[in-house]
Amino acid sequence: MQLSYRLKGKVVKVTDVNFQDQHILHKLNNIGVSKGTILKILNNNKGNNLLHLLIYGVEYVLRAKDCEYINVKEYKDFK
């Protein structure tokens, strides 16, 4: 499933990052978003065009249109 505001409050594991743009892919890798990353969707804005995420203990905001290219699955083993 795609990373989106519908997963607010959930912990997910990244299964795939499908960007053709190497510049964006590089930026995501720099903040730790790659296959296997565990992240939590903290919140979204009213227009649902921004996602507030917790990645490796650091909070980030990503554009929802970029999150469409990040596939995730719900992660049950989070403590």
Short mmCIF file of C-alpha atoms in Angstrom, two decimals:
data_model
loop_
_atom_site.label_atom_id
_atom_site.label_comp_id
_atom_site.label_asym_id
_atom_site.label_seq_id
_atom_site.Cartn_x
_atom_site.Cartn_y
_atom_site.Cartn_z
CA MET A 1 0.00 0.00 0.00
CA GLN A 2 1.07 3.60 -0.49
CA LEU A 3 2.33 5.75 2.34
CA SER A 4 -0.55 8.18 3.01
CA TYR A 5 -2.49 10.12 5.64
CA ARG A 6 -4.87 7.14 5.92
CA LEU A 7 -2.15 5.43 7.97
CA LYS A 8 -2.02 8.21 10.60
CA GLY A 9 -0.88 6.83 13.96
CA LYS A 10 0.42 3.59 12.44
CA VAL A 11 3.93 2.20 12.35
CA VAL A 12 4.89 0.91 8.92
CA LYS A 13 7.82 -0.72 7.19
CA VAL A 14 8.96 0.54 3.79
CA THR A 15 8.73 -2.24 1.22
CA ASP A 16 9.76 -0.26 -1.86
CA VAL A 17 10.72 3.26 -2.98
CA ASN A 18 9.75 3.80 -6.64
CA PHE A 19 11.29 7.11 -7.69
CA GLN A 20 12.76 7.64 -11.12
CA ASP A 21 14.16 11.02 -10.05
CA GLN A 22 17.58 10.21 -8.57
CA HIS A 23 17.74 13.60 -6.83
CA ILE A 24 14.63 12.87 -4.74
CA LEU A 25 15.74 9.30 -4.15
CA HIS A 26 19.09 10.57 -2.86
CA LYS A 27 17.36 13.00 -0.48
CA LEU A 28 15.11 10.25 0.87
CA ASN A 29 18.12 7.98 1.39
CA ASN A 30 19.84 10.79 3.30
CA ILE A 31 17.00 10.95 5.84
CA GLY A 32 16.83 7.17 6.07
CA VAL A 33 13.87 6.34 3.84
CA SER A 34 14.77 3.16 2.00
CA LYS A 35 13.57 -0.43 1.77
CA GLY A 36 13.27 -1.86 5.28
CA THR A 37 12.94 1.47 7.13
CA ILE A 38 10.47 1.51 10.02
CA LEU A 39 8.60 4.79 10.38
CA LYS A 40 5.56 6.20 12.15
CA ILE A 41 2.97 8.47 10.58
CA LEU A 42 2.44 11.14 13.23
CA ASN A 43 0.04 13.53 11.55
CA ASN A 44 -1.07 15.23 8.35
CA ASN A 45 -2.24 18.74 7.50
CA LYS A 46 -5.87 19.65 6.79
CA GLY A 47 -5.41 19.45 3.03
CA ASN A 48 -3.78 16.00 3.33
CA ASN A 49 -0.88 17.21 1.18
CA LEU A 50 1.80 16.92 3.88
CA LEU A 51 2.71 13.98 6.13
CA HIS A 52 4.50 14.37 9.45
CA LEU A 53 6.69 11.29 9.97
CA LEU A 54 9.00 9.91 12.64
CA ILE A 55 12.04 8.25 11.05
CA TYR A 56 14.86 6.91 13.26
CA GLY A 57 13.79 9.22 16.09
CA VAL A 58 13.79 12.36 13.91
CA GLU A 59 10.64 14.13 12.73
CA TYR A 60 10.26 15.01 9.04
CA VAL A 61 7.52 16.39 6.83
CA LEU A 62 7.13 14.98 3.32
CA ARG A 63 4.80 16.01 0.53
CA ALA A 64 1.95 13.54 0.09
CA LYS A 65 2.54 13.50 -3.67
CA ASP A 66 6.05 12.15 -3.01
CA CYS A 67 4.77 9.61 -0.50
CA GLU A 68 2.67 8.04 -3.28
CA TYR A 69 5.90 6.46 -4.57
CA ILE A 70 6.75 4.88 -1.20
CA ASN A 71 5.15 1.49 -0.62
CA VAL A 72 4.73 0.26 2.94
CA LYS A 73 3.15 -2.45 5.01
CA GLU A 74 1.88 -2.21 8.56
CA TYR A 75 4.55 -3.18 11.06
CA LYS A 76 3.24 -5.22 13.98
CA ASP A 77 6.49 -5.80 15.92
CA PHE A 78 7.04 -2.16 16.96
CA LYS A 79 7.63 -1.60 20.68
#
